[in-house]
């Protein structure tokens, strides 16, 4: 699992200009099963995405295709974690610690 933290690096006008394409990118990644949740931070200086993908290289490739990345309006911080406990609705995403 990965937490993707976006921090805007450009004025909101530039972020908003790329937003429709970013939303389509989000939809494609939900459909592919990569994303579990996403949303804006409060205050609105970026966003968060919870992703379930095989490895860091995959998540880095996905982030590289984000229209926000391509427009140069945000930086990403990628944090990997092992989801050893989950809510019942997310039971399918529960992971085991490596031995």
Short mmCIF file of C-alpha atoms in Angstrom, two decimals:
data_model
loop_
_atom_site.label_atom_id
_atom_site.label_comp_id
_atom_site.label_asym_id
_atom_site.label_seq_id
_atom_site.Cartn_x
_atom_site.Cartn_y
_atom_site.Cartn_z
CA UNK A 1 0.00 0.00 0.00
CA UNK A 2 1.05 3.55 -0.59
CA UNK A 3 -0.01 6.97 0.62
CA UNK A 4 0.56 9.57 -2.07
CA UNK A 5 0.71 13.10 -0.69
CA UNK A 6 0.46 15.88 -3.24
CA UNK A 7 1.62 19.39 -2.38
CA UNK A 8 0.75 22.15 -4.83
CA UNK A 9 3.73 24.08 -6.15
CA UNK A 10 1.79 26.47 -8.38
CA UNK A 11 -1.08 28.93 -7.92
CA UNK A 12 -4.55 27.37 -7.67
CA UNK A 13 -5.46 28.83 -11.06
CA UNK A 14 -2.87 26.53 -12.69
CA UNK A 15 -3.96 23.58 -10.52
CA UNK A 16 -7.60 24.17 -11.50
CA UNK A 17 -6.66 24.32 -15.19
CA UNK A 18 -5.22 20.77 -14.93
CA UNK A 19 -7.98 19.48 -12.62
CA UNK A 20 -10.36 17.99 -15.25
CA UNK A 21 -7.54 15.85 -16.69
CA UNK A 22 -6.40 14.92 -13.17
CA UNK A 23 -9.94 13.73 -12.32
CA UNK A 24 -9.99 11.54 -15.45
CA UNK A 25 -6.60 10.11 -14.44
CA UNK A 26 -8.04 9.34 -10.99
CA UNK A 27 -11.05 7.59 -12.58
CA UNK A 28 -8.78 5.44 -14.77
CA UNK A 29 -6.73 4.38 -11.75
CA UNK A 30 -9.85 3.56 -9.72
CA UNK A 31 -11.10 1.45 -12.64
CA UNK A 32 -7.73 -0.33 -12.82
CA UNK A 33 -7.98 -1.13 -9.10
CA UNK A 34 -4.97 1.00 -8.17
CA UNK A 35 -6.67 3.63 -5.99
CA UNK A 36 -8.84 3.13 -2.89
CA UNK A 37 -9.49 6.75 -1.85
CA UNK A 38 -8.44 10.27 -2.78
CA UNK A 39 -9.26 13.83 -1.84
CA UNK A 40 -8.15 17.37 -1.17
CA UNK A 41 -6.24 18.38 1.91
CA UNK A 42 -7.76 21.03 4.18
CA UNK A 43 -6.62 23.72 3.75
CA UNK A 44 -6.44 23.22 -0.01
CA UNK A 45 -2.69 23.00 -0.54
CA UNK A 46 -2.65 19.54 -2.10
CA UNK A 47 -4.28 16.15 -1.78
CA UNK A 48 -3.93 12.54 -0.65
CA UNK A 49 -4.37 9.24 -2.46
CA UNK A 50 -4.37 5.75 -0.95
CA UNK A 51 -3.06 3.31 -3.55
CA UNK A 52 -2.79 -0.45 -3.64
CA UNK A 53 -0.27 -1.52 -6.26
CA UNK A 54 2.39 -4.22 -6.51
CA UNK A 55 5.51 -2.14 -5.90
CA UNK A 56 7.10 1.28 -5.74
CA UNK A 57 8.11 1.25 -9.41
CA UNK A 58 4.47 0.83 -10.40
CA UNK A 59 3.26 3.67 -8.19
CA UNK A 60 6.07 5.91 -9.46
CA UNK A 61 5.01 5.18 -13.06
CA UNK A 62 1.39 6.03 -12.20
CA UNK A 63 2.43 9.31 -10.52
CA UNK A 64 4.54 10.23 -13.57
CA UNK A 65 1.36 10.08 -15.71
CA UNK A 66 -0.68 12.38 -13.45
CA UNK A 67 -1.67 15.51 -15.37
CA UNK A 68 -0.71 17.50 -12.26
CA UNK A 69 2.81 16.07 -12.57
CA UNK A 70 2.91 16.74 -16.30
CA UNK A 71 1.72 20.33 -15.75
CA UNK A 72 4.34 20.85 -13.04
CA UNK A 73 1.80 22.00 -10.44
CA UNK A 74 2.57 19.61 -7.58
CA UNK A 75 5.21 17.54 -5.85
CA UNK A 76 4.54 14.02 -4.62
CA UNK A 77 5.65 12.37 -1.40
CA UNK A 78 5.25 8.60 -1.67
CA UNK A 79 5.03 6.60 1.57
CA UNK A 80 4.84 2.82 1.49
CA UNK A 81 3.19 0.96 4.37
CA UNK A 82 1.99 -2.54 5.22
CA UNK A 83 -1.75 -2.57 5.99
CA UNK A 84 -1.74 -5.19 8.74
CA UNK A 85 -5.15 -4.10 10.04
CA UNK A 86 -8.13 -2.82 8.08
CA UNK A 87 -11.79 -1.93 8.41
CA UNK A 88 -14.05 -4.87 7.49
CA UNK A 89 -14.84 -3.26 4.12
CA UNK A 90 -11.11 -3.30 3.27
CA UNK A 91 -10.40 -6.85 4.44
CA UNK A 92 -9.25 -7.84 0.93
CA UNK A 93 -6.37 -5.35 1.26
CA UNK A 94 -5.01 -6.69 4.57
CA UNK A 95 -1.31 -7.54 4.33
CA UNK A 96 1.17 -9.64 6.27
CA UNK A 97 4.48 -8.29 7.52
CA UNK A 98 7.44 -9.70 5.60
CA UNK A 99 9.25 -12.43 7.47
#
